[in-house]
Amino acid sequence: MKKISVILISFLLVLMTGCSLEPPDWAKPNSGGKIGNIKIGLSISTLNNPFFVSVKDGVAAEAAKLGIEVIVIDAQNDSAKQSNDVEDLMQKGVNALLINPVDSSAISTVVQTANSLDIPVVTLDRSADKGDVKALVASDNVKGGSMAAEYIVQQVGKGAKVIELEGSPGASATRERGKGFHEIADTQLDVIAKQTADFDRTKGLTVMENLLQGNPGVQAVFAHNDEMALGAIEAIQSSGKNIPIIGFDGNEDALNSIQAGKLTGTIAQQPDLIGQLAVQAAKDVLDGKTVEKLIAAPLKLVIKE
């Protein structure tokens, strides 16, 4: 009798540990949106960037309005950590996932895992390369890149020598903003140098210092986000040069810098609106509604009046 009991217990343990990502029954998402308590997991690439803090605040505000619980996790710009974070969120039984990817390729595996568990995924600002994403909520990054190039042409003329500070290499926003910029720049400007600064202010400063030394004739700079642009401004000011620089995002520090006459301009997004729209999209999916694959938040060029 004891032998039979031991065999039975061993069999049950094998069943219980067979799939490490399968949540227990009590933690599995309820089907559909007709549920009493909706729980959404939000994975943000980094909360060390004011833009993404605003995205998070937009999510929190809209979720509170709709009576939705939100679990927020900061990936700290680490794609491996983000994948683990999202797996943890699935284990906690979230009904939907909002993901702002660090790396659009690296996040694909956990998006596919969420798909297998019937947990809908909405991405914010950046997309995933693979997997079923119900909606990407973002500004039109390609259009924004073109807007930046067009403004530089207006300010310094055709054929001007320009430096481009690129975002994180694996992010869709980097690819899209660069694509839009080069659609104009490749025929109307002379991009003499480009280098990643990973959307980071400190790296923007260091990279810009090095690029200025090697490219003394630069006439304008386009940075894929405001954080890099603000770092680049410090390097430009230290060099004693007066070079126009256009950022991208429209975060508070950038807007203040524009008013102070430092940053020339920015392609301004509405990060809080991106967060709000993402929550609405997730709720609509849970309610069984069809949502647009791309939900666009309007852009605008902000310069000093």
Short mmCIF file of C-alpha atoms in Angstrom, two decimals:
data_model
loop_
_atom_site.label_atom_id
_atom_site.label_comp_id
_atom_site.label_asym_id
_atom_site.label_seq_id
_atom_site.Cartn_x
_atom_site.Cartn_y
_atom_site.Cartn_z
CA MET A 1 0.00 0.00 0.00
CA LYS A 2 2.85 2.38 0.83
CA LYS A 3 4.49 1.62 -2.53
CA ILE A 4 1.29 2.55 -4.38
CA SER A 5 1.02 5.83 -2.42
CA VAL A 6 4.61 6.80 -3.25
CA ILE A 7 4.04 6.10 -6.95
CA LEU A 8 0.82 8.15 -6.93
CA ILE A 9 2.51 11.12 -5.22
CA SER A 10 5.42 11.01 -7.68
CA PHE A 11 3.00 10.98 -10.60
CA LEU A 12 1.15 14.01 -9.23
CA LEU A 13 4.43 15.91 -8.75
CA VAL A 14 5.37 15.25 -12.37
CA LEU A 15 2.02 16.61 -13.51
CA MET A 16 2.35 19.70 -11.33
CA THR A 17 5.83 20.60 -12.63
CA GLY A 18 5.26 19.74 -16.28
CA CYS A 19 4.85 23.32 -17.47
CA SER A 20 6.60 26.06 -15.53
CA LEU A 21 4.71 28.90 -17.26
CA GLU A 22 1.19 27.49 -16.84
CA PRO A 23 -0.55 29.43 -14.05
CA PRO A 24 -2.58 27.50 -11.46
CA ASP A 25 -6.34 27.40 -12.09
CA TRP A 26 -7.03 30.16 -9.56
CA ALA A 27 -4.56 32.47 -11.32
CA LYS A 28 -5.67 31.90 -14.91
CA PRO A 29 -7.31 34.87 -16.66
CA ASN A 30 -11.06 34.74 -16.91
CA SER A 31 -12.34 34.53 -20.46
CA GLY A 32 -13.75 37.70 -21.94
CA GLY A 33 -14.09 41.11 -20.36
CA LYS A 34 -17.24 40.34 -18.39
CA ILE A 35 -15.38 39.86 -15.16
CA GLY A 36 -15.56 41.50 -11.80
CA ASN A 37 -11.92 42.43 -11.35
CA ILE A 38 -9.68 42.98 -14.37
CA LYS A 39 -5.97 42.78 -13.68
CA ILE A 40 -3.50 44.14 -16.25
CA GLY A 41 0.27 43.76 -16.23
CA LEU A 42 2.36 46.69 -17.47
CA SER A 43 6.01 46.13 -18.37
CA ILE A 44 7.82 49.41 -19.06
CA SER A 45 11.25 49.43 -20.72
CA THR A 46 12.61 51.95 -18.20
CA LEU A 47 11.21 54.31 -15.59
CA ASN A 48 14.47 56.26 -15.72
CA ASN A 49 13.05 58.16 -18.70
CA PRO A 50 10.41 60.87 -18.10
CA PHE A 51 8.58 59.88 -21.29
CA PHE A 52 7.89 56.37 -20.03
CA VAL A 53 6.97 57.67 -16.59
CA SER A 54 4.25 59.68 -18.36
CA VAL A 55 3.16 56.57 -20.28
CA LYS A 56 2.86 54.70 -16.97
CA ASP A 57 0.92 57.57 -15.40
CA GLY A 58 -1.49 57.55 -18.36
CA VAL A 59 -2.05 53.81 -17.91
CA ALA A 60 -2.61 54.21 -14.16
CA ALA A 61 -5.07 57.09 -14.59
CA GLU A 62 -7.18 55.33 -17.21
CA ALA A 63 -7.13 52.04 -15.31
CA ALA A 64 -8.29 53.78 -12.13
CA LYS A 65 -11.12 55.39 -14.08
CA LEU A 66 -12.24 51.97 -15.36
CA GLY A 67 -11.75 50.15 -12.06
CA ILE A 68 -8.89 48.03 -13.39
CA GLU A 69 -5.97 46.83 -11.27
CA VAL A 70 -2.51 47.43 -12.77
CA ILE A 71 0.75 45.72 -11.83
CA VAL A 72 3.69 47.84 -13.04
CA ILE A 73 7.20 46.45 -13.52
CA ASP A 74 10.29 48.39 -14.63
CA ALA A 75 12.54 46.40 -17.00
CA GLN A 76 15.43 48.83 -16.39
CA ASN A 77 16.37 48.68 -20.09
CA ASP A 78 17.29 45.00 -19.73
CA SER A 79 15.60 42.76 -22.30
CA ALA A 80 16.33 39.55 -20.36
CA LYS A 81 14.87 41.05 -17.18
CA GLN A 82 11.82 42.18 -19.11
CA SER A 83 11.17 38.68 -20.43
CA ASN A 84 11.39 37.29 -16.89
CA ASP A 85 9.16 40.09 -15.61
CA VAL A 86 6.46 39.33 -18.17
CA GLU A 87 6.60 35.62 -17.33
CA ASP A 88 6.07 36.59 -13.66
CA LEU A 89 3.08 38.72 -14.63
CA MET A 90 1.54 35.76 -16.45
CA GLN A 91 2.08 33.62 -13.37
CA LYS A 92 0.17 36.23 -11.37
CA GLY A 93 -2.88 35.67 -13.53
CA VAL A 94 -3.17 38.97 -15.37
CA ASN A 95 -6.06 39.23 -17.82
CA ALA A 96 -4.03 41.27 -20.33
CA LEU A 97 -0.48 42.49 -20.86
CA LEU A 98 0.67 45.98 -21.80
CA ILE A 99 4.30 45.83 -22.95
CA ASN A 100 6.68 48.62 -23.88
CA PRO A 101 9.54 46.48 -25.24
CA VAL A 102 13.20 47.09 -24.52
CA ASP A 103 13.99 45.05 -27.64
CA SER A 104 11.32 44.22 -30.22
CA SER A 105 12.95 40.89 -31.13
CA ALA A 106 13.81 39.72 -27.63
CA ILE A 107 10.26 40.23 -26.33
CA SER A 108 8.76 38.05 -29.08
CA THR A 109 9.17 34.76 -27.22
CA VAL A 110 7.14 35.83 -24.19
CA VAL A 111 4.52 37.43 -26.45
CA GLN A 112 4.12 34.01 -28.07
CA THR A 113 3.88 32.41 -24.63
CA ALA A 114 1.10 34.85 -23.74
CA ASN A 115 -0.63 33.91 -26.99
CA SER A 116 -0.54 30.24 -26.00
CA LEU A 117 -2.19 31.12 -22.68
CA ASP A 118 -4.85 33.30 -24.39
CA ILE A 119 -3.58 36.43 -22.61
CA PRO A 120 -4.04 39.39 -25.00
CA VAL A 121 -1.00 41.61 -25.57
CA VAL A 122 -1.02 45.34 -26.37
CA THR A 123 2.32 47.04 -27.05
CA LEU A 124 3.13 50.68 -26.34
CA ASP A 125 5.45 52.96 -28.36
CA ARG A 126 7.44 49.97 -29.68
CA SER A 127 6.19 46.74 -31.21
CA ALA A 128 7.18 43.06 -31.05
CA ASP A 129 8.73 41.42 -34.09
CA LYS A 130 6.81 38.15 -33.65
CA GLY A 131 3.69 36.92 -31.91
CA ASP A 132 0.09 38.08 -31.97
CA VAL A 133 -0.10 41.66 -30.70
CA LYS A 134 -3.70 42.83 -30.57
CA ALA A 135 -2.72 46.49 -30.98
CA LEU A 136 0.32 48.73 -31.07
CA VAL A 137 -0.41 52.09 -29.48
CA ALA A 138 2.18 54.58 -30.67
CA SER A 139 2.84 57.78 -32.50
CA ASP A 140 3.65 57.50 -36.21
CA ASN A 141 7.39 57.23 -35.71
CA VAL A 142 8.13 57.18 -39.44
CA LYS A 143 6.18 60.40 -39.96
CA GLY A 144 7.90 61.96 -36.94
CA GLY A 145 11.34 61.19 -38.34
CA SER A 146 10.37 62.83 -41.63
CA MET A 147 9.05 65.88 -39.78
CA ALA A 148 12.41 66.28 -38.03
CA ALA A 149 14.33 66.09 -41.31
CA GLU A 150 12.00 68.53 -43.03
CA TYR A 151 12.45 71.06 -40.22
CA ILE A 152 16.25 70.73 -40.35
CA VAL A 153 16.16 71.38 -44.12
CA GLN A 154 14.08 74.51 -43.45
CA GLN A 155 16.53 75.74 -40.80
CA VAL A 156 19.94 75.01 -42.31
CA GLY A 157 19.21 74.35 -45.97
CA LYS A 158 19.62 71.47 -48.38
CA GLY A 159 22.91 69.61 -48.28
CA ALA A 160 23.61 70.58 -44.66
CA LYS A 161 25.92 68.28 -42.71
CA VAL A 162 23.91 66.43 -40.05
CA ILE A 163 24.66 64.00 -37.22
CA GLU A 164 22.05 61.41 -36.20
CA LEU A 165 21.91 60.02 -32.65
CA GLU A 166 20.14 56.67 -32.87
CA GLY A 167 18.09 54.91 -30.20
CA SER A 168 18.49 51.34 -28.94
CA PRO A 169 19.39 49.12 -31.91
CA GLY A 170 16.70 46.50 -31.23
CA ALA A 171 13.77 48.90 -30.73
CA SER A 172 11.15 49.33 -33.44
CA ALA A 173 11.01 53.06 -32.63
CA THR A 174 14.69 53.34 -33.58
CA ARG A 175 14.11 51.68 -36.93
CA GLU A 176 10.97 53.68 -37.68
CA ARG A 177 12.27 57.11 -36.67
CA GLY A 178 15.45 56.46 -38.60
CA LYS A 179 13.49 55.31 -41.64
CA GLY A 180 11.34 58.45 -41.69
CA PHE A 181 14.34 60.69 -41.16
CA HIS A 182 16.31 59.10 -44.00
CA GLU A 183 13.37 59.28 -46.39
CA ILE A 184 14.06 63.03 -46.44
CA ALA A 185 17.69 63.25 -45.31
CA ASP A 186 19.10 60.87 -47.93
CA THR A 187 18.11 63.24 -50.73
CA GLN A 188 18.14 66.66 -49.03
CA LEU A 189 20.78 66.46 -46.29
CA ASP A 190 24.28 65.05 -45.81
CA VAL A 191 24.27 62.67 -42.83
CA ILE A 192 27.99 62.67 -42.03
CA ALA A 193 27.77 60.46 -38.92
CA LYS A 194 25.30 58.38 -36.95
CA GLN A 195 25.74 56.39 -33.76
CA THR A 196 23.53 54.83 -31.11
CA ALA A 197 23.25 56.39 -27.66
CA ASP A 198 20.56 53.94 -26.50
CA PHE A 199 17.91 56.61 -25.80
CA ASP A 200 20.02 57.64 -22.78
CA ARG A 201 20.95 61.20 -21.75
CA THR A 202 24.38 60.39 -20.34
CA LYS A 203 25.29 58.36 -23.42
CA GLY A 204 23.95 61.17 -25.60
CA LEU A 205 26.48 63.50 -23.97
CA THR A 206 29.43 61.10 -24.36
CA VAL A 207 28.60 60.07 -27.93
CA MET A 208 28.06 63.67 -29.00
CA GLU A 209 31.42 64.74 -27.52
CA ASN A 210 33.17 62.09 -29.60
CA LEU A 211 31.22 62.85 -32.78
CA LEU A 212 31.93 66.58 -32.51
CA GLN A 213 35.67 65.92 -32.40
CA GLY A 214 35.53 63.83 -35.54
CA ASN A 215 33.01 65.99 -37.41
CA PRO A 216 33.78 69.67 -36.72
CA GLY A 217 31.70 70.84 -39.70
CA VAL A 218 28.38 69.49 -38.44
CA GLN A 219 25.49 71.95 -38.92
CA ALA A 220 22.55 70.18 -37.19
CA VAL A 221 21.71 67.13 -35.06
CA PHE A 222 18.69 64.82 -35.01
CA ALA A 223 18.30 62.65 -31.90
CA HIS A 224 15.80 59.79 -31.83
CA ASN A 225 14.58 60.93 -28.42
CA ASP A 226 14.73 63.94 -26.11
CA GLU A 227 16.96 62.30 -23.52
CA MET A 228 19.80 61.88 -26.03
CA ALA A 229 19.13 65.38 -27.38
CA LEU A 230 19.43 66.89 -23.90
CA GLY A 231 22.74 65.09 -23.35
CA ALA A 232 23.96 66.25 -26.77
CA ILE A 233 23.13 69.87 -25.90
CA GLU A 234 25.58 69.75 -22.98
CA ALA A 235 28.33 68.51 -25.28
CA ILE A 236 27.55 71.18 -27.90
CA GLN A 237 27.51 73.98 -25.32
CA SER A 238 30.81 72.79 -23.84
CA SER A 239 32.36 72.92 -27.30
CA GLY A 240 31.31 76.54 -27.72
CA LYS A 241 29.40 75.74 -30.90
CA ASN A 242 25.86 76.80 -31.78
CA ILE A 243 24.29 73.81 -33.53
CA PRO A 244 20.51 73.30 -33.84
CA ILE A 245 19.28 70.00 -32.45
CA ILE A 246 15.89 68.32 -32.82
CA GLY A 247 14.72 65.66 -30.35
CA PHE A 248 11.72 63.35 -30.27
CA ASP A 249 9.14 62.72 -27.52
CA GLY A 250 8.19 66.10 -26.05
CA ASN A 251 9.01 65.28 -22.44
CA GLU A 252 8.88 68.00 -19.78
CA ASP A 253 12.64 68.56 -19.62
CA ALA A 254 12.78 68.99 -23.39
CA LEU A 255 9.91 71.47 -23.44
CA ASN A 256 11.58 73.49 -20.68
CA SER A 257 14.85 73.42 -22.59
CA ILE A 258 13.12 74.73 -25.71
CA GLN A 259 11.61 77.61 -23.77
CA ALA A 260 15.05 78.36 -22.30
CA GLY A 261 16.47 78.64 -25.82
CA LYS A 262 18.68 75.55 -25.59
CA LEU A 263 17.00 72.67 -27.42
CA THR A 264 15.87 73.85 -30.86
CA GLY A 265 12.77 71.69 -31.05
CA THR A 266 11.19 68.28 -30.57
CA ILE A 267 8.71 66.05 -32.32
CA ALA A 268 6.26 65.88 -29.44
CA GLN A 269 4.29 62.78 -28.62
CA GLN A 270 1.54 62.50 -26.02
CA PRO A 271 2.84 59.75 -23.72
CA ASP A 272 -0.01 59.97 -21.23
CA LEU A 273 -2.48 59.56 -24.10
CA ILE A 274 -0.54 56.51 -25.34
CA GLY A 275 -1.02 54.96 -21.89
CA GLN A 276 -4.72 55.78 -21.81
CA LEU A 277 -5.34 54.40 -25.30
CA ALA A 278 -3.48 51.19 -24.44
CA VAL A 279 -5.73 50.51 -21.43
CA GLN A 280 -8.82 51.22 -23.53
CA ALA A 281 -7.58 48.81 -26.22
CA ALA A 282 -6.92 46.05 -23.69
CA LYS A 283 -10.37 46.53 -22.15
CA ASP A 284 -12.01 46.41 -25.59
CA VAL A 285 -10.21 43.16 -26.43
CA LEU A 286 -11.31 41.63 -23.13
CA ASP A 287 -14.87 42.73 -23.94
CA GLY A 288 -14.70 40.84 -27.21
CA LYS A 289 -14.45 43.93 -29.40
CA THR A 290 -12.26 44.29 -32.47
CA VAL A 291 -9.49 46.89 -32.18
CA GLU A 292 -7.25 48.50 -34.79
CA LYS A 293 -3.81 46.91 -35.13
CA LEU A 294 -2.20 50.37 -35.01
CA ILE A 295 -3.72 53.00 -32.73
CA ALA A 296 -1.95 56.28 -33.47
CA ALA A 297 -1.46 59.17 -31.04
CA PRO A 298 -1.00 62.53 -32.84
CA LEU A 299 2.43 64.19 -33.21
CA LYS A 300 3.39 67.86 -33.40
CA LEU A 301 6.58 69.87 -33.90
CA VAL A 302 7.32 72.02 -30.85
CA ILE A 303 9.73 74.96 -31.17
CA LYS A 304 10.18 78.19 -29.25
CA GLU A 305 7.53 80.71 -30.26
#
